[in-house]
Coordinates of C-alpha atoms in Angstrom, one line a residue:
X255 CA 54.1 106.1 122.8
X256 CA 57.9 104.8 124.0
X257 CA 58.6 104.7 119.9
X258 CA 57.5 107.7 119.6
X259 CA 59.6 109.2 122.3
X260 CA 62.7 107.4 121.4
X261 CA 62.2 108.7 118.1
X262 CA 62.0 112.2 119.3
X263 CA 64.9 111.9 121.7
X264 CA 66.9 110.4 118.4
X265 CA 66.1 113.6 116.8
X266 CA 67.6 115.9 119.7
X267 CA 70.3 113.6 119.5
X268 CA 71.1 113.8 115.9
X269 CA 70.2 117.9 115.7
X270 CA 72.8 118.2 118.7
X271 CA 75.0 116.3 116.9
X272 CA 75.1 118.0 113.1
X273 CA 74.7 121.5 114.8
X274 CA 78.7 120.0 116.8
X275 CA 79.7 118.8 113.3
X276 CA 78.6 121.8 111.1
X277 CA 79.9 124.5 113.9
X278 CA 83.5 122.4 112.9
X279 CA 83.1 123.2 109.4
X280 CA 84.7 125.8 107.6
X281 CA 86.7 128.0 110.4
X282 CA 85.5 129.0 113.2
X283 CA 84.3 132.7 113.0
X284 CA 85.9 133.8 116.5
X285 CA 88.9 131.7 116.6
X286 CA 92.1 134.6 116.2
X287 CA 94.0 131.6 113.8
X288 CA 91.8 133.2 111.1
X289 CA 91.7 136.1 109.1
X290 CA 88.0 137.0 109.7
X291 CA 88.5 137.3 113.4
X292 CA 91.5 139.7 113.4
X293 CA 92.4 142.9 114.1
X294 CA 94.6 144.5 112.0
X295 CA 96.6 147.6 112.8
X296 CA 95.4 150.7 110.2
X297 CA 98.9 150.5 109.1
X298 CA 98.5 147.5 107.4
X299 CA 95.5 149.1 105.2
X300 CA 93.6 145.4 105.4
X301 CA 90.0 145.6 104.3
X302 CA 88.8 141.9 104.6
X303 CA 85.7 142.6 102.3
X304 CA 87.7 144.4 99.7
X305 CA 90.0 141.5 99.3
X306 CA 89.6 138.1 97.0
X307 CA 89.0 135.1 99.7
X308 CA 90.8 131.8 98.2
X309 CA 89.2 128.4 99.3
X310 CA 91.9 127.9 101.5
X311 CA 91.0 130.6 103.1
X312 CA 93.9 132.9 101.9
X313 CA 93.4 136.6 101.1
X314 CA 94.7 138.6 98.6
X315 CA 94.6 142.0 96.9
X316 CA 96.6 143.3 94.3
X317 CA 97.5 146.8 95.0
X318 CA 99.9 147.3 91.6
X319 CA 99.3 145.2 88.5
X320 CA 101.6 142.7 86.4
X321 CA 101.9 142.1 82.9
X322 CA 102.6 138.7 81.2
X323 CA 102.6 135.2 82.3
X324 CA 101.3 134.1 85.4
X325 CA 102.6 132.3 88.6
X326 CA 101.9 128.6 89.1
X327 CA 102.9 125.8 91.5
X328 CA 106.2 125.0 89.5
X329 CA 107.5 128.8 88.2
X330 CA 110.7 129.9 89.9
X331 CA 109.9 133.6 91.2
X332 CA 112.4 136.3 92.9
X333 CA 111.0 139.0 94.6
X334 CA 110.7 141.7 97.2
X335 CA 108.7 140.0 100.1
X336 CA 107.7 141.9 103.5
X337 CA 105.9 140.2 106.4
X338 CA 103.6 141.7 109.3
X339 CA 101.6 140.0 112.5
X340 CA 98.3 141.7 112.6
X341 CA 99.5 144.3 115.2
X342 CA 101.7 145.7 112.6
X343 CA 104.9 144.4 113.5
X344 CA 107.2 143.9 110.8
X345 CA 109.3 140.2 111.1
X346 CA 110.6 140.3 107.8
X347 CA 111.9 142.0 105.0
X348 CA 113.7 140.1 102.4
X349 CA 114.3 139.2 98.7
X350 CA 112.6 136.1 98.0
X351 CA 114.5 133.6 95.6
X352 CA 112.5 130.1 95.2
X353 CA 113.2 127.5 92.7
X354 CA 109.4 127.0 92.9
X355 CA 106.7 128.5 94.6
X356 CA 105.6 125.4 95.8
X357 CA 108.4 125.2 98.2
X358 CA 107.4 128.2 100.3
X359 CA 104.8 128.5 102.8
X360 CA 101.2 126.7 101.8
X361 CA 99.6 129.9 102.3
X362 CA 102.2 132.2 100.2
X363 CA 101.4 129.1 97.7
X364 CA 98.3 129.5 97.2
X365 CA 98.1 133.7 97.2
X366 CA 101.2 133.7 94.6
X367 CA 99.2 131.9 92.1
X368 CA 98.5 133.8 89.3
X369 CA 100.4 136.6 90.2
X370 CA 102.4 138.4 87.0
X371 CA 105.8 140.3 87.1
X372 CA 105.8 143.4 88.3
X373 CA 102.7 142.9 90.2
X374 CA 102.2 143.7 94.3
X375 CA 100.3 141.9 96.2
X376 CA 98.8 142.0 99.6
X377 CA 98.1 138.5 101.4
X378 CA 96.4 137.7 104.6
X379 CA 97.5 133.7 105.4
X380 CA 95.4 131.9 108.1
X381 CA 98.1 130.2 110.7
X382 CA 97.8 127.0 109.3
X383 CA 99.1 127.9 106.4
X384 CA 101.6 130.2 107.9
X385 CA 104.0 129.0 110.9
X386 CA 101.2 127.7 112.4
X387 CA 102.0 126.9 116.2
X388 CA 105.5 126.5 115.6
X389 CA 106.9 130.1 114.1
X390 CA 110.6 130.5 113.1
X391 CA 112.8 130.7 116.4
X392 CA 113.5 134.2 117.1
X393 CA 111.2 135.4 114.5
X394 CA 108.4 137.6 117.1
X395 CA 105.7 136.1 115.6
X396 CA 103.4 134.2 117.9
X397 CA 102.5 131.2 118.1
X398 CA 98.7 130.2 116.1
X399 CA 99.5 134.0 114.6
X400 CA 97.7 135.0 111.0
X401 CA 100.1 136.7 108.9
X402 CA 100.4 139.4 106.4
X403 CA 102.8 139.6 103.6
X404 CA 103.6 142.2 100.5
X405 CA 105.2 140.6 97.7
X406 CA 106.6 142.1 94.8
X407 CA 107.2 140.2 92.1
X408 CA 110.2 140.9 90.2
X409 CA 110.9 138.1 87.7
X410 CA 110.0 134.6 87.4
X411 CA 110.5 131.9 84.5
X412 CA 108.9 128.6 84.4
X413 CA 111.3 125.5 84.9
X414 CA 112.8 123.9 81.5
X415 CA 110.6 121.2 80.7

């Protein structure tokens, strides 16, 4: 009878604890540092479920297709890219120049892959892989903030090699 209680009180134990561990996993759905639990202002035209979700948890959607080559970690890229906090608020508007695209933010990493010239595309970064809690000084965006950028891609080139 006392095993058979321990054994029982091991298994509320061990349910407790995998349903702590598995609510950890994977984002969690009503935290605002992800993507799936933002509101986005209608001028932004972001449609979660029409978008292409990365593991990272990057989103992307081309709105205007490339041709050629695509965009890896090492390609040097220069480009048109606007970004946007979720309310709609536009904190930057620049042209892009990286010697690789692994040099810019994770997030703009990972939704620049694959991307061809000419091509526009719509990301939606999580805020770790954004600013995070620490944005640019000055920049308006918030701290823990998801982000939205536009990039068009107008030439890249892969390093010599």
């Amino acid at each position: 009878m006392i095993r058979e209680a321990a054994r029982a009180s091991a298994r509320w134990v061990l349910t407790g604890l995998l349903a702590l561990v598995v609510s950890g996993c994977g984002g969690n759905p009503v935290d605002p540092t992800f993507p799936e639990s933002t509101a986005y202002a209608g001028s932004l035209g972001i449609d979660l479920t029409q978008m292409i979700r990365k593991t990272s948890g990057v989103y992307y959607q081309t709105r205007t297709a490339g041709t050629g080559a695509g965009v890896d970690s090492t390609t040097r890229v220069s480009g048109d890219l606007k970004g946007w906090t979720p309310d709609g608020v536009q904190f930057t508007s620049l042209r892009l120049t990286a010697q690789a695209v692994s040099g810019l933010l994770p997030g703009l990493e990972d939704g620049m892959i694959g991307m061809q010239k000419g091509e526009i595309r719509v990301m939606v970064l999580p805020s770790h892989l954004g600013y995070g809690a620490r944005p640019p000084e000055g920049s308006g965006v918030p701290p823990n903030s998801v982000l939205v950028f536009e990039m068009k891609l107008n030439e890249l080139s892969l390093p010599p090699g």
